């Protein structure tokens, strides 16, 4: 009896110790989690400050909405949503801005810098550039008529990145469907979520060099559509000439992107791959038929993307200048 009693007491002490350790871990984890009210006390006017600046920028140039959304996407797909895309190259550091997907095409950093400056004036050394990117992306979509979603906050900024990380993680416009599914799956997205996020191409423009091969070499493209684009995108030259990704409503966030795919009017090879006799055809059809379904799924996928490997707690830093570490 004595031995059994002694064992029970020891077991109880061990169980209590384990519970205490678990409790400490839970507290630590919860304190590092993202939250929609993360800045409610430390920077209560943050969201209105960002929204005003984004609305102004998009009003001045509608394309800026797509550019800010793209910045967030290209940030999150490379080592998580940590504002690494904003880091400028230095003498001993090469960042992401000259990667294949970013070189001569990243836009909106000036808008982010303006917002950061405004935020620093009212909440010094408090709000991360990564969080500003996440909120600006949401506000850009809303400004162009798209859905809204709750942006959780509390990300911190990275202190480093690599060119190779950007080259290896951002999906290329030349990818086939299997490559697209794989690229997004590597980040935890389903094929359905990949299609929803691709719907971001309902806004924005692309350079001739990214779709020239499709215009002149592919069969699954509407002939008149191809012809209409060839004058602005010749077989040689004009690499940086722009065409809207959605020629119907290029500055409105809607579901016309999917309608275009049904008519073989996807601008990029990767766009048309979503509706080309493959496994995602049915999802493209569904979003073409039901814009509310697309809006809902896009918003949910954006929340998920914003949660990709954030730096929280004491990891990273709050950059004072988004283009360089402190």
PDB file of C-alpha atoms in Angstrom:
ATOM      1  CA  UNK A   1       0.000   0.000   0.000  1.00  0.00           C
ATOM      2  CA  UNK A   2       2.815   2.357   0.932  1.00  0.00           C
ATOM      3  CA  UNK A   3       4.546   1.787  -2.412  1.00  0.00           C
ATOM      4  CA  UNK A   4       1.353   2.372  -4.356  1.00  0.00           C
ATOM      5  CA  UNK A   5       0.613   5.549  -2.410  1.00  0.00           C
ATOM      6  CA  UNK A   6       4.148   6.805  -2.954  1.00  0.00           C
ATOM      7  CA  UNK A   7       3.890   6.123  -6.688  1.00  0.00           C
ATOM      8  CA  UNK A   8       0.555   7.931  -6.920  1.00  0.00           C
ATOM      9  CA  UNK A   9       1.956  10.996  -5.200  1.00  0.00           C
ATOM     10  CA  UNK A  10       4.942  11.052  -7.542  1.00  0.00           C
ATOM     11  CA  UNK A  11       2.699  10.636 -10.551  1.00  0.00           C
ATOM     12  CA  UNK A  12       0.526  13.508  -9.414  1.00  0.00           C
ATOM     13  CA  UNK A  13       3.552  15.746  -9.015  1.00  0.00           C
ATOM     14  CA  UNK A  14       4.754  14.829 -12.507  1.00  0.00           C
ATOM     15  CA  UNK A  15       1.319  15.454 -13.970  1.00  0.00           C
ATOM     16  CA  UNK A  16       1.167  18.861 -12.281  1.00  0.00           C
ATOM     17  CA  UNK A  17       4.617  19.753 -13.614  1.00  0.00           C
ATOM     18  CA  UNK A  18       3.622  18.743 -17.131  1.00  0.00           C
ATOM     19  CA  UNK A  19       0.424  20.788 -16.914  1.00  0.00           C
ATOM     20  CA  UNK A  20       2.413  23.791 -15.701  1.00  0.00           C
ATOM     21  CA  UNK A  21       4.852  23.475 -18.595  1.00  0.00           C
ATOM     22  CA  UNK A  22       1.994  23.185 -21.081  1.00  0.00           C
ATOM     23  CA  UNK A  23       0.304  26.236 -19.581  1.00  0.00           C
ATOM     24  CA  UNK A  24       3.493  28.277 -19.956  1.00  0.00           C
ATOM     25  CA  UNK A  25       3.814  27.135 -23.578  1.00  0.00           C
ATOM     26  CA  UNK A  26       0.204  28.069 -24.316  1.00  0.00           C
ATOM     27  CA  UNK A  27       0.693  31.525 -22.813  1.00  0.00           C
ATOM     28  CA  UNK A  28       3.879  32.052 -24.801  1.00  0.00           C
ATOM     29  CA  UNK A  29       2.261  30.872 -28.019  1.00  0.00           C
ATOM     30  CA  UNK A  30      -0.880  32.925 -27.523  1.00  0.00           C
ATOM     31  CA  UNK A  31       1.152  36.049 -26.851  1.00  0.00           C
ATOM     32  CA  UNK A  32       2.905  35.547 -30.186  1.00  0.00           C
ATOM     33  CA  UNK A  33      -0.247  34.921 -32.214  1.00  0.00           C
ATOM     34  CA  UNK A  34      -1.638  37.423 -34.678  1.00  0.00           C
ATOM     35  CA  UNK A  35      -4.701  39.353 -33.571  1.00  0.00           C
ATOM     36  CA  UNK A  36      -7.178  41.686 -35.261  1.00  0.00           C
ATOM     37  CA  UNK A  37      -6.884  44.142 -32.348  1.00  0.00           C
ATOM     38  CA  UNK A  38      -3.103  43.928 -31.930  1.00  0.00           C
ATOM     39  CA  UNK A  39      -2.657  47.720 -32.221  1.00  0.00           C
ATOM     40  CA  UNK A  40      -5.933  48.772 -30.615  1.00  0.00           C
ATOM     41  CA  UNK A  41      -4.088  50.437 -27.733  1.00  0.00           C
ATOM     42  CA  UNK A  42      -0.637  51.144 -29.175  1.00  0.00           C
ATOM     43  CA  UNK A  43      -1.837  52.645 -32.486  1.00  0.00           C
ATOM     44  CA  UNK A  44      -5.628  53.074 -32.481  1.00  0.00           C
ATOM     45  CA  UNK A  45      -5.765  55.108 -35.718  1.00  0.00           C
ATOM     46  CA  UNK A  46      -3.645  52.681 -37.734  1.00  0.00           C
ATOM     47  CA  UNK A  47      -6.374  51.215 -39.933  1.00  0.00           C
ATOM     48  CA  UNK A  48      -7.917  54.564 -40.819  1.00  0.00           C
ATOM     49  CA  UNK A  49      -4.474  55.989 -41.608  1.00  0.00           C
ATOM     50  CA  UNK A  50      -3.694  53.153 -44.021  1.00  0.00           C
ATOM     51  CA  UNK A  51      -7.129  53.207 -45.628  1.00  0.00           C
ATOM     52  CA  UNK A  52      -6.990  56.949 -46.307  1.00  0.00           C
ATOM     53  CA  UNK A  53      -3.576  56.627 -47.941  1.00  0.00           C
ATOM     54  CA  UNK A  54      -4.549  53.594 -50.034  1.00  0.00           C
ATOM     55  CA  UNK A  55      -7.815  55.189 -51.171  1.00  0.00           C
ATOM     56  CA  UNK A  56      -5.885  58.276 -52.249  1.00  0.00           C
ATOM     57  CA  UNK A  57      -3.248  56.271 -54.127  1.00  0.00           C
ATOM     58  CA  UNK A  58      -5.822  54.118 -55.923  1.00  0.00           C
ATOM     59  CA  UNK A  59      -7.909  57.176 -56.751  1.00  0.00           C
ATOM     60  CA  UNK A  60      -4.846  58.752 -58.351  1.00  0.00           C
ATOM     61  CA  UNK A  61      -4.014  55.576 -60.272  1.00  0.00           C
ATOM     62  CA  UNK A  62      -6.359  52.590 -60.236  1.00  0.00           C
ATOM     63  CA  UNK A  63      -3.540  50.235 -61.210  1.00  0.00           C
ATOM     64  CA  UNK A  64      -1.889  50.934 -57.857  1.00  0.00           C
ATOM     65  CA  UNK A  65      -4.481  48.740 -56.168  1.00  0.00           C
ATOM     66  CA  UNK A  66      -3.218  45.733 -58.098  1.00  0.00           C
ATOM     67  CA  UNK A  67       0.386  46.712 -57.434  1.00  0.00           C
ATOM     68  CA  UNK A  68      -0.130  46.831 -53.663  1.00  0.00           C
ATOM     69  CA  UNK A  69      -1.968  43.497 -53.684  1.00  0.00           C
ATOM     70  CA  UNK A  70       0.886  41.964 -55.684  1.00  0.00           C
ATOM     71  CA  UNK A  71       3.474  43.315 -53.231  1.00  0.00           C
ATOM     72  CA  UNK A  72       1.773  41.465 -50.381  1.00  0.00           C
ATOM     73  CA  UNK A  73       1.553  38.248 -52.418  1.00  0.00           C
ATOM     74  CA  UNK A  74       5.202  38.384 -53.482  1.00  0.00           C
ATOM     75  CA  UNK A  75       6.163  39.118 -49.884  1.00  0.00           C
ATOM     76  CA  UNK A  76       4.242  36.239 -48.319  1.00  0.00           C
ATOM     77  CA  UNK A  77       5.333  33.587 -50.811  1.00  0.00           C
ATOM     78  CA  UNK A  78       9.004  34.216 -49.965  1.00  0.00           C
ATOM     79  CA  UNK A  79       9.799  33.131 -46.400  1.00  0.00           C
ATOM     80  CA  UNK A  80       6.406  34.299 -45.147  1.00  0.00           C
ATOM     81  CA  UNK A  81       4.745  37.692 -44.663  1.00  0.00           C
ATOM     82  CA  UNK A  82       7.730  39.551 -43.259  1.00  0.00           C
ATOM     83  CA  UNK A  83       8.169  42.587 -45.573  1.00  0.00           C
ATOM     84  CA  UNK A  84      11.349  41.032 -46.952  1.00  0.00           C
ATOM     85  CA  UNK A  85      10.298  42.131 -50.447  1.00  0.00           C
ATOM     86  CA  UNK A  86      10.772  45.759 -49.382  1.00  0.00           C
ATOM     87  CA  UNK A  87      14.419  45.408 -48.394  1.00  0.00           C
ATOM     88  CA  UNK A  88      16.693  47.321 -50.774  1.00  0.00           C
ATOM     89  CA  UNK A  89      19.972  45.839 -51.931  1.00  0.00           C
ATOM     90  CA  UNK A  90      23.102  46.998 -50.164  1.00  0.00           C
ATOM     91  CA  UNK A  91      26.808  46.604 -50.864  1.00  0.00           C
ATOM     92  CA  UNK A  92      26.863  43.225 -49.121  1.00  0.00           C
ATOM     93  CA  UNK A  93      23.260  42.129 -49.496  1.00  0.00           C
ATOM     94  CA  UNK A  94      21.137  41.208 -52.516  1.00  0.00           C
ATOM     95  CA  UNK A  95      17.431  41.039 -51.765  1.00  0.00           C
ATOM     96  CA  UNK A  96      14.311  40.053 -53.668  1.00  0.00           C
ATOM     97  CA  UNK A  97      13.670  43.084 -55.829  1.00  0.00           C
ATOM     98  CA  UNK A  98      15.810  41.918 -58.763  1.00  0.00           C
ATOM     99  CA  UNK A  99      14.321  38.406 -58.813  1.00  0.00           C
ATOM    100  CA  UNK A 100      12.814  37.277 -62.110  1.00  0.00           C
ATOM    101  CA  UNK A 101       9.257  37.949 -60.958  1.00  0.00           C
ATOM    102  CA  UNK A 102      10.113  41.327 -59.430  1.00  0.00           C
ATOM    103  CA  UNK A 103      12.734  43.031 -61.580  1.00  0.00           C
ATOM    104  CA  UNK A 104      11.371  46.197 -63.201  1.00  0.00           C
ATOM    105  CA  UNK A 105       7.835  45.247 -62.207  1.00  0.00           C
ATOM    106  CA  UNK A 106       7.451  45.734 -58.453  1.00  0.00           C
ATOM    107  CA  UNK A 107       5.393  48.840 -57.783  1.00  0.00           C
ATOM    108  CA  UNK A 108       3.860  50.540 -54.771  1.00  0.00           C
ATOM    109  CA  UNK A 109       6.889  50.709 -52.495  1.00  0.00           C
ATOM    110  CA  UNK A 110       6.579  54.493 -52.523  1.00  0.00           C
ATOM    111  CA  UNK A 111       2.997  54.230 -51.280  1.00  0.00           C
ATOM    112  CA  UNK A 112       4.090  51.878 -48.502  1.00  0.00           C
ATOM    113  CA  UNK A 113       6.895  54.296 -47.578  1.00  0.00           C
ATOM    114  CA  UNK A 114       4.390  57.163 -47.405  1.00  0.00           C
ATOM    115  CA  UNK A 115       2.087  55.137 -45.164  1.00  0.00           C
ATOM    116  CA  UNK A 116       4.992  54.074 -42.973  1.00  0.00           C
ATOM    117  CA  UNK A 117       6.065  57.694 -42.551  1.00  0.00           C
ATOM    118  CA  UNK A 118       2.542  58.720 -41.574  1.00  0.00           C
ATOM    119  CA  UNK A 119       2.257  55.846 -39.117  1.00  0.00           C
ATOM    120  CA  UNK A 120       5.658  56.578 -37.578  1.00  0.00           C
ATOM    121  CA  UNK A 121       4.517  60.145 -36.913  1.00  0.00           C
ATOM    122  CA  UNK A 122       1.646  58.987 -34.739  1.00  0.00           C
ATOM    123  CA  UNK A 123       2.919  55.609 -33.481  1.00  0.00           C
ATOM    124  CA  UNK A 124       6.735  55.597 -33.491  1.00  0.00           C
ATOM    125  CA  UNK A 125       8.520  52.229 -33.733  1.00  0.00           C
ATOM    126  CA  UNK A 126       5.271  50.334 -33.239  1.00  0.00           C
ATOM    127  CA  UNK A 127       3.802  49.065 -36.525  1.00  0.00           C
ATOM    128  CA  UNK A 128       5.651  46.670 -38.813  1.00  0.00           C
ATOM    129  CA  UNK A 129       6.015  47.114 -42.545  1.00  0.00           C
ATOM    130  CA  UNK A 130       4.680  43.571 -42.948  1.00  0.00           C
ATOM    131  CA  UNK A 131       1.417  44.537 -41.259  1.00  0.00           C
ATOM    132  CA  UNK A 132       1.148  47.675 -43.393  1.00  0.00           C
ATOM    133  CA  UNK A 133       1.517  45.521 -46.530  1.00  0.00           C
ATOM    134  CA  UNK A 134      -1.217  43.149 -45.351  1.00  0.00           C
ATOM    135  CA  UNK A 135      -3.714  45.914 -44.588  1.00  0.00           C
ATOM    136  CA  UNK A 136      -2.871  47.878 -47.750  1.00  0.00           C
ATOM    137  CA  UNK A 137      -3.557  44.782 -49.862  1.00  0.00           C
ATOM    138  CA  UNK A 138      -7.007  44.369 -48.302  1.00  0.00           C
ATOM    139  CA  UNK A 139      -7.832  48.055 -48.637  1.00  0.00           C
ATOM    140  CA  UNK A 140      -6.716  48.022 -52.283  1.00  0.00           C
ATOM    141  CA  UNK A 141      -9.120  45.204 -53.134  1.00  0.00           C
ATOM    142  CA  UNK A 142     -11.956  47.010 -51.355  1.00  0.00           C
ATOM    143  CA  UNK A 143     -11.141  50.287 -53.129  1.00  0.00           C
ATOM    144  CA  UNK A 144     -11.602  48.546 -56.491  1.00  0.00           C
ATOM    145  CA  UNK A 145     -14.931  46.985 -55.558  1.00  0.00           C
ATOM    146  CA  UNK A 146     -13.770  43.669 -54.160  1.00  0.00           C
ATOM    147  CA  UNK A 147     -14.459  41.860 -50.881  1.00  0.00           C
ATOM    148  CA  UNK A 148     -13.178  42.815 -47.458  1.00  0.00           C
ATOM    149  CA  UNK A 149     -11.754  40.587 -44.744  1.00  0.00           C
ATOM    150  CA  UNK A 150     -10.424  40.953 -41.229  1.00  0.00           C
ATOM    151  CA  UNK A 151      -6.642  41.359 -41.264  1.00  0.00           C
ATOM    152  CA  UNK A 152      -4.974  39.905 -38.208  1.00  0.00           C
ATOM    153  CA  UNK A 153      -1.935  41.884 -37.085  1.00  0.00           C
ATOM    154  CA  UNK A 154       1.226  41.511 -35.063  1.00  0.00           C
ATOM    155  CA  UNK A 155       3.710  40.476 -37.751  1.00  0.00           C
ATOM    156  CA  UNK A 156       7.278  41.656 -37.411  1.00  0.00           C
ATOM    157  CA  UNK A 157       9.783  42.507 -40.137  1.00  0.00           C
ATOM    158  CA  UNK A 158      12.609  40.301 -41.312  1.00  0.00           C
ATOM    159  CA  UNK A 159      16.223  41.411 -41.070  1.00  0.00           C
ATOM    160  CA  UNK A 160      17.394  39.458 -44.111  1.00  0.00           C
ATOM    161  CA  UNK A 161      16.333  37.603 -47.247  1.00  0.00           C
ATOM    162  CA  UNK A 162      17.872  36.196 -50.410  1.00  0.00           C
ATOM    163  CA  UNK A 163      17.451  36.633 -54.134  1.00  0.00           C
ATOM    164  CA  UNK A 164      17.299  32.864 -54.594  1.00  0.00           C
ATOM    165  CA  UNK A 165      14.355  32.563 -52.201  1.00  0.00           C
ATOM    166  CA  UNK A 166      12.308  34.864 -54.425  1.00  0.00           C
ATOM    167  CA  UNK A 167      13.402  33.119 -57.620  1.00  0.00           C
ATOM    168  CA  UNK A 168      12.475  29.737 -56.176  1.00  0.00           C
ATOM    169  CA  UNK A 169       9.129  30.531 -54.552  1.00  0.00           C
ATOM    170  CA  UNK A 170       7.133  33.008 -56.662  1.00  0.00           C
ATOM    171  CA  UNK A 171       5.036  31.158 -59.278  1.00  0.00           C
ATOM    172  CA  UNK A 172       6.066  31.975 -62.841  1.00  0.00           C
ATOM    173  CA  UNK A 173       3.568  32.956 -65.584  1.00  0.00           C
ATOM    174  CA  UNK A 174       4.946  30.097 -67.680  1.00  0.00           C
ATOM    175  CA  UNK A 175       3.806  27.364 -65.273  1.00  0.00           C
ATOM    176  CA  UNK A 176       1.446  24.628 -66.402  1.00  0.00           C
ATOM    177  CA  UNK A 177      -1.488  23.614 -64.198  1.00  0.00           C
ATOM    178  CA  UNK A 178       0.459  20.902 -62.395  1.00  0.00           C
ATOM    179  CA  UNK A 179       3.221  23.407 -61.622  1.00  0.00           C
ATOM    180  CA  UNK A 180       0.725  25.928 -60.300  1.00  0.00           C
ATOM    181  CA  UNK A 181      -0.971  23.377 -58.084  1.00  0.00           C
ATOM    182  CA  UNK A 182       2.421  22.250 -56.771  1.00  0.00           C
ATOM    183  CA  UNK A 183       3.688  25.798 -56.180  1.00  0.00           C
ATOM    184  CA  UNK A 184       0.628  26.744 -54.142  1.00  0.00           C
ATOM    185  CA  UNK A 185       0.497  23.373 -52.393  1.00  0.00           C
ATOM    186  CA  UNK A 186       4.021  24.011 -51.148  1.00  0.00           C
ATOM    187  CA  UNK A 187       2.567  26.967 -49.251  1.00  0.00           C
ATOM    188  CA  UNK A 188      -0.356  24.959 -47.899  1.00  0.00           C
ATOM    189  CA  UNK A 189      -3.018  25.979 -50.425  1.00  0.00           C
ATOM    190  CA  UNK A 190      -5.505  23.673 -52.105  1.00  0.00           C
ATOM    191  CA  UNK A 191      -6.101  23.779 -55.847  1.00  0.00           C
ATOM    192  CA  UNK A 192      -9.400  25.559 -55.164  1.00  0.00           C
ATOM    193  CA  UNK A 193      -7.629  28.233 -53.118  1.00  0.00           C
ATOM    194  CA  UNK A 194      -5.053  28.590 -55.893  1.00  0.00           C
ATOM    195  CA  UNK A 195      -7.827  29.305 -58.396  1.00  0.00           C
ATOM    196  CA  UNK A 196      -9.420  31.818 -56.039  1.00  0.00           C
ATOM    197  CA  UNK A 197      -6.131  33.657 -55.467  1.00  0.00           C
ATOM    198  CA  UNK A 198      -5.447  33.655 -59.212  1.00  0.00           C
ATOM    199  CA  UNK A 199      -8.622  35.691 -59.502  1.00  0.00           C
ATOM    200  CA  UNK A 200      -6.518  38.628 -58.299  1.00  0.00           C
ATOM    201  CA  UNK A 201      -5.684  38.935 -61.993  1.00  0.00           C
ATOM    202  CA  UNK A 202      -9.058  40.560 -62.449  1.00  0.00           C
ATOM    203  CA  UNK A 203      -7.057  43.754 -61.833  1.00  0.00           C
ATOM    204  CA  UNK A 204      -3.617  44.886 -62.871  1.00  0.00           C
ATOM    205  CA  UNK A 205      -1.480  44.731 -65.987  1.00  0.00           C
ATOM    206  CA  UNK A 206       1.292  42.539 -67.340  1.00  0.00           C
ATOM    207  CA  UNK A 207       4.329  43.235 -69.467  1.00  0.00           C
ATOM    208  CA  UNK A 208       4.536  41.988 -73.042  1.00  0.00           C
ATOM    209  CA  UNK A 209       7.525  39.785 -72.208  1.00  0.00           C
ATOM    210  CA  UNK A 210       5.371  37.719 -69.836  1.00  0.00           C
ATOM    211  CA  UNK A 211       2.699  36.826 -72.400  1.00  0.00           C
ATOM    212  CA  UNK A 212       4.418  37.089 -75.809  1.00  0.00           C
ATOM    213  CA  UNK A 213       4.915  33.311 -76.145  1.00  0.00           C
ATOM    214  CA  UNK A 214       1.194  32.773 -75.545  1.00  0.00           C
ATOM    215  CA  UNK A 215       0.203  35.275 -78.231  1.00  0.00           C
ATOM    216  CA  UNK A 216       2.328  33.732 -80.953  1.00  0.00           C
ATOM    217  CA  UNK A 217       2.750  30.077 -80.020  1.00  0.00           C
ATOM    218  CA  UNK A 218      -0.374  28.776 -78.276  1.00  0.00           C
ATOM    219  CA  UNK A 219      -3.531  27.362 -79.810  1.00  0.00           C
ATOM    220  CA  UNK A 220      -5.916  27.728 -76.841  1.00  0.00           C
ATOM    221  CA  UNK A 221      -6.277  31.478 -77.295  1.00  0.00           C
ATOM    222  CA  UNK A 222      -9.100  33.399 -78.949  1.00  0.00           C
ATOM    223  CA  UNK A 223      -7.778  34.501 -82.348  1.00  0.00           C
ATOM    224  CA  UNK A 224      -9.235  38.004 -82.298  1.00  0.00           C
ATOM    225  CA  UNK A 225      -8.045  38.484 -78.729  1.00  0.00           C
ATOM    226  CA  UNK A 226      -4.511  37.523 -79.732  1.00  0.00           C
ATOM    227  CA  UNK A 227      -4.575  39.792 -82.762  1.00  0.00           C
ATOM    228  CA  UNK A 228      -5.784  42.744 -80.699  1.00  0.00           C
ATOM    229  CA  UNK A 229      -2.770  42.400 -78.408  1.00  0.00           C
ATOM    230  CA  UNK A 230      -0.080  41.809 -81.009  1.00  0.00           C
ATOM    231  CA  UNK A 231       0.186  45.431 -82.107  1.00  0.00           C
ATOM    232  CA  UNK A 232       1.229  46.391 -78.585  1.00  0.00           C
ATOM    233  CA  UNK A 233       3.301  43.256 -78.106  1.00  0.00           C
ATOM    234  CA  UNK A 234       5.286  42.494 -81.278  1.00  0.00           C
ATOM    235  CA  UNK A 235       7.390  39.376 -81.771  1.00  0.00           C
ATOM    236  CA  UNK A 236      10.457  41.381 -80.817  1.00  0.00           C
ATOM    237  CA  UNK A 237      10.780  44.632 -78.899  1.00  0.00           C
ATOM    238  CA  UNK A 238       8.278  46.293 -76.609  1.00  0.00           C
ATOM    239  CA  UNK A 239       9.084  43.965 -73.718  1.00  0.00           C
ATOM    240  CA  UNK A 240       7.718  46.405 -71.147  1.00  0.00           C
ATOM    241  CA  UNK A 241       4.552  47.367 -73.029  1.00  0.00           C
ATOM    242  CA  UNK A 242       1.539  46.762 -70.808  1.00  0.00           C
ATOM    243  CA  UNK A 243      -1.778  45.014 -71.342  1.00  0.00           C
ATOM    244  CA  UNK A 244      -4.528  44.533 -68.753  1.00  0.00           C
ATOM    245  CA  UNK A 245      -4.880  41.052 -67.284  1.00  0.00           C
ATOM    246  CA  UNK A 246      -8.652  41.501 -67.553  1.00  0.00           C
ATOM    247  CA  UNK A 247      -9.475  43.426 -70.712  1.00  0.00           C
ATOM    248  CA  UNK A 248     -13.173  43.764 -69.861  1.00  0.00           C
ATOM    249  CA  UNK A 249     -13.022  45.542 -66.479  1.00  0.00           C
ATOM    250  CA  UNK A 250      -9.294  46.075 -65.830  1.00  0.00           C
ATOM    251  CA  UNK A 251      -9.747  48.339 -62.817  1.00  0.00           C
ATOM    252  CA  UNK A 252     -12.706  46.611 -61.165  1.00  0.00           C
ATOM    253  CA  UNK A 253     -12.301  43.677 -58.803  1.00  0.00           C
ATOM    254  CA  UNK A 254     -14.949  41.262 -60.105  1.00  0.00           C
ATOM    255  CA  UNK A 255     -15.252  37.774 -61.597  1.00  0.00           C
ATOM    256  CA  UNK A 256     -14.692  38.741 -65.238  1.00  0.00           C
ATOM    257  CA  UNK A 257     -11.253  37.142 -65.045  1.00  0.00           C
ATOM    258  CA  UNK A 258     -12.976  33.760 -64.987  1.00  0.00           C
ATOM    259  CA  UNK A 259     -15.416  34.747 -67.729  1.00  0.00           C
ATOM    260  CA  UNK A 260     -12.428  35.606 -69.898  1.00  0.00           C
ATOM    261  CA  UNK A 261     -10.888  32.176 -69.298  1.00  0.00           C
ATOM    262  CA  UNK A 262     -14.047  30.483 -70.586  1.00  0.00           C
ATOM    263  CA  UNK A 263     -13.557  32.412 -73.844  1.00  0.00           C
ATOM    264  CA  UNK A 264      -9.853  31.541 -74.045  1.00  0.00           C
ATOM    265  CA  UNK A 265      -8.953  35.134 -73.289  1.00  0.00           C
ATOM    266  CA  UNK A 266      -6.570  34.542 -70.429  1.00  0.00           C
ATOM    267  CA  UNK A 267      -3.587  36.850 -70.898  1.00  0.00           C
ATOM    268  CA  UNK A 268      -0.873  34.745 -69.279  1.00  0.00           C
ATOM    269  CA  UNK A 269      -0.142  31.105 -70.045  1.00  0.00           C
ATOM    270  CA  UNK A 270      -0.661  30.354 -66.341  1.00  0.00           C
ATOM    271  CA  UNK A 271      -4.058  32.074 -66.429  1.00  0.00           C
ATOM    272  CA  UNK A 272      -5.457  29.973 -69.255  1.00  0.00           C
ATOM    273  CA  UNK A 273      -4.066  26.808 -67.664  1.00  0.00           C
ATOM    274  CA  UNK A 274      -6.829  27.110 -65.064  1.00  0.00           C
ATOM    275  CA  UNK A 275      -9.374  26.427 -67.827  1.00  0.00           C
ATOM    276  CA  UNK A 276      -7.796  24.164 -70.372  1.00  0.00           C
ATOM    277  CA  UNK A 277      -9.381  20.755 -69.953  1.00  0.00           C
ATOM    278  CA  UNK A 278      -7.830  20.117 -66.554  1.00  0.00           C
ATOM    279  CA  UNK A 279      -8.921  19.521 -62.976  1.00  0.00           C
ATOM    280  CA  UNK A 280      -9.675  23.182 -62.212  1.00  0.00           C
ATOM    281  CA  UNK A 281     -12.111  23.789 -65.085  1.00  0.00           C
ATOM    282  CA  UNK A 282     -15.112  23.172 -62.840  1.00  0.00           C
ATOM    283  CA  UNK A 283     -13.908  25.726 -60.284  1.00  0.00           C
ATOM    284  CA  UNK A 284     -13.419  28.373 -62.976  1.00  0.00           C
ATOM    285  CA  UNK A 285     -16.957  27.655 -64.157  1.00  0.00           C
ATOM    286  CA  UNK A 286     -18.261  27.984 -60.609  1.00  0.00           C
ATOM    287  CA  UNK A 287     -16.614  31.370 -60.038  1.00  0.00           C
ATOM    288  CA  UNK A 288     -17.818  32.605 -63.416  1.00  0.00           C
ATOM    289  CA  UNK A 289     -21.370  31.723 -62.410  1.00  0.00           C
ATOM    290  CA  UNK A 290     -21.220  33.008 -58.845  1.00  0.00           C
ATOM    291  CA  UNK A 291     -19.198  36.113 -58.024  1.00  0.00           C
ATOM    292  CA  UNK A 292     -20.254  35.962 -54.364  1.00  0.00           C
ATOM    293  CA  UNK A 293     -18.665  32.539 -54.078  1.00  0.00           C
ATOM    294  CA  UNK A 294     -15.444  33.861 -55.622  1.00  0.00           C
ATOM    295  CA  UNK A 295     -15.400  36.882 -53.299  1.00  0.00           C
ATOM    296  CA  UNK A 296     -15.911  34.690 -50.237  1.00  0.00           C
ATOM    297  CA  UNK A 297     -13.238  32.174 -51.224  1.00  0.00           C
ATOM    298  CA  UNK A 298     -10.778  34.881 -52.236  1.00  0.00           C
ATOM    299  CA  UNK A 299     -11.174  36.646 -48.892  1.00  0.00           C
ATOM    300  CA  UNK A 300     -10.669  33.384 -46.977  1.00  0.00           C
ATOM    301  CA  UNK A 301      -7.575  32.517 -49.032  1.00  0.00           C
ATOM    302  CA  UNK A 302      -6.136  35.998 -48.419  1.00  0.00           C
ATOM    303  CA  UNK A 303      -6.520  35.529 -44.664  1.00  0.00           C
ATOM    304  CA  UNK A 304      -4.700  32.219 -44.998  1.00  0.00           C
ATOM    305  CA  UNK A 305      -1.950  33.790 -47.098  1.00  0.00           C
ATOM    306  CA  UNK A 306      -1.486  36.566 -44.556  1.00  0.00           C
ATOM    307  CA  UNK A 307      -0.762  33.878 -41.970  1.00  0.00           C
ATOM    308  CA  UNK A 308       2.152  32.361 -43.878  1.00  0.00           C
ATOM    309  CA  UNK A 309       5.101  32.025 -41.471  1.00  0.00           C
ATOM    310  CA  UNK A 310       4.862  35.418 -39.766  1.00  0.00           C
ATOM    311  CA  UNK A 311       7.594  36.608 -37.438  1.00  0.00           C
ATOM    312  CA  UNK A 312       6.032  37.317 -34.057  1.00  0.00           C
ATOM    313  CA  UNK A 313       6.958  37.937 -30.445  1.00  0.00           C
ATOM    314  CA  UNK A 314      10.641  38.847 -30.271  1.00  0.00           C
ATOM    315  CA  UNK A 315      11.545  37.482 -33.713  1.00  0.00           C
ATOM    316  CA  UNK A 316      12.524  40.011 -36.367  1.00  0.00           C
ATOM    317  CA  UNK A 317      12.118  43.718 -35.706  1.00  0.00           C
ATOM    318  CA  UNK A 318       9.878  46.725 -36.328  1.00  0.00           C
ATOM    319  CA  UNK A 319      11.721  48.457 -39.152  1.00  0.00           C
ATOM    320  CA  UNK A 320      11.742  52.238 -38.915  1.00  0.00           C
ATOM    321  CA  UNK A 321      12.393  52.450 -42.656  1.00  0.00           C
ATOM    322  CA  UNK A 322      10.771  49.672 -44.690  1.00  0.00           C
ATOM    323  CA  UNK A 323      13.641  49.568 -47.171  1.00  0.00           C
ATOM    324  CA  UNK A 324      16.378  48.756 -44.678  1.00  0.00           C
ATOM    325  CA  UNK A 325      16.965  47.073 -41.357  1.00  0.00           C
ATOM    326  CA  UNK A 326      17.376  49.147 -38.207  1.00  0.00           C
TER     327      UNK A 326
END
